[in-house]
Amino acid sequence: MGITGQPRPQYYTIRPDEQVAGAPAFTPKVLKIVAEFEIRLDAPKTFTLGIFDEQGNMAQEVFVNKEFGKMGHRFSVEFEAENVPAGKYYIRLKEGEAVLQEKMVKVE
């Protein structure tokens, strides 16, 4: 829950600010998608965090096989979506091949 008492969104998007005479006032192209993950560990673990396409291929790496100690961790992911094909993408926090947390985002 956020300050407002409403649930926090899973992610948010940053779009271009087009201010060209005669151009549309709104361009739906997403420049960046931002998401956060939180996890508390009782023992050290090794994680991979990245953005994966619908086929399971990593489209953007955040970190791979990085060890984290026993405590709470917060990860912020900025997916540079401006030059990727439209479709569904999955921001995944993984331990080995196991997906611990996942947020699906759509690039139009």
Coordinates of C-alpha atoms in Angstrom, one line a residue:
M1 CA 0.0 0.0 0.0
G2 CA 1.2 3.5 -0.8
I3 CA 0.7 6.7 1.1
T4 CA -2.8 7.1 -0.4
G5 CA -3.9 3.7 1.0
Q6 CA -4.4 2.4 -2.5
P7 CA -2.4 -0.5 -3.8
R8 CA 0.9 0.4 -5.5
P9 CA 1.0 -0.2 -9.3
Q10 CA 3.1 -3.1 -10.5
Y11 CA 5.0 -0.9 -12.9
Y12 CA 4.7 2.5 -14.6
T13 CA 5.7 3.8 -18.0
I14 CA 7.6 6.9 -19.2
R15 CA 6.4 8.2 -22.6
P16 CA 7.9 10.9 -24.9
D17 CA 6.8 14.5 -24.5
E18 CA 6.0 15.5 -28.0
Q19 CA 5.6 19.2 -28.5
V20 CA 5.9 19.7 -32.2
A21 CA 3.6 22.0 -34.1
G22 CA 1.1 19.9 -36.1
A23 CA 2.1 16.6 -34.4
P24 CA -0.4 14.6 -32.3
A25 CA -0.6 15.7 -28.7
F26 CA -0.1 12.1 -27.5
T27 CA 2.2 9.4 -28.8
P28 CA 1.6 6.0 -27.3
K29 CA 5.2 4.7 -27.8
V30 CA 6.7 3.8 -24.4
L31 CA 10.3 4.9 -23.8
K32 CA 10.9 3.2 -20.5
I33 CA 9.0 0.9 -18.1
V34 CA 10.0 1.0 -14.4
A35 CA 9.2 -1.7 -11.9
E36 CA 10.4 -2.6 -8.3
F37 CA 10.9 -5.9 -6.6
E38 CA 11.3 -6.6 -2.9
I39 CA 12.5 -9.8 -1.3
R40 CA 13.6 -10.8 2.2
L41 CA 16.2 -13.5 2.6
D42 CA 16.9 -15.8 5.5
A43 CA 20.1 -17.0 3.9
P44 CA 22.4 -15.8 1.1
K45 CA 21.1 -16.6 -2.4
T46 CA 22.1 -16.1 -6.0
F47 CA 19.6 -14.3 -8.3
T48 CA 19.2 -13.2 -11.9
L49 CA 17.0 -10.2 -12.8
G50 CA 16.1 -9.3 -16.3
I51 CA 13.5 -8.6 -18.9
F52 CA 12.4 -11.6 -21.0
D53 CA 10.4 -11.7 -24.3
E54 CA 7.5 -14.0 -24.9
Q55 CA 9.9 -16.8 -26.1
G56 CA 11.8 -16.7 -22.8
N57 CA 14.9 -14.9 -24.3
M58 CA 16.5 -12.2 -22.2
A59 CA 15.9 -8.9 -23.9
Q60 CA 17.6 -6.8 -21.3
E61 CA 19.9 -7.9 -18.5
V62 CA 19.8 -6.2 -15.1
F63 CA 22.2 -8.7 -13.4
V64 CA 23.0 -12.4 -13.8
N65 CA 23.9 -14.9 -11.0
K66 CA 24.6 -12.2 -8.4
E67 CA 24.8 -13.2 -4.8
F68 CA 22.8 -11.3 -2.1
G69 CA 23.2 -11.7 1.6
K70 CA 20.7 -12.4 4.4
M71 CA 18.5 -9.3 4.7
G72 CA 15.8 -7.4 2.8
H73 CA 16.6 -6.3 -0.8
R74 CA 14.8 -3.9 -3.1
F75 CA 15.5 -3.9 -6.9
S76 CA 14.5 -1.2 -9.3
V77 CA 14.3 -2.1 -13.0
E78 CA 14.3 0.4 -15.8
F79 CA 13.3 -1.4 -19.1
E80 CA 14.5 0.7 -22.1
A81 CA 11.5 -0.1 -24.3
E82 CA 11.9 2.5 -27.0
N83 CA 13.6 0.3 -29.6
V84 CA 12.1 -3.1 -28.8
P85 CA 9.3 -4.8 -30.9
A86 CA 5.8 -4.5 -29.6
G87 CA 4.5 -7.3 -27.4
K88 CA 4.5 -8.7 -23.9
Y89 CA 7.6 -8.7 -21.8
Y90 CA 8.3 -10.3 -18.4
I91 CA 10.5 -8.7 -15.8
R92 CA 11.6 -11.7 -13.8
L93 CA 13.6 -12.2 -10.6
K94 CA 14.9 -15.8 -10.8
E95 CA 16.9 -18.1 -8.6
G96 CA 18.5 -20.5 -11.1
E97 CA 15.6 -21.5 -13.4
A98 CA 12.9 -20.9 -10.8
V99 CA 10.9 -17.6 -11.2
L100 CA 10.5 -16.1 -7.8
Q101 CA 8.7 -12.9 -8.9
E102 CA 7.4 -11.8 -12.3
K103 CA 5.7 -8.7 -13.7
M104 CA 4.2 -8.8 -17.2
V105 CA 4.5 -5.5 -19.1
K106 CA 3.1 -4.7 -22.6
V107 CA 5.0 -2.6 -25.1
E108 CA 2.7 -1.1 -27.8

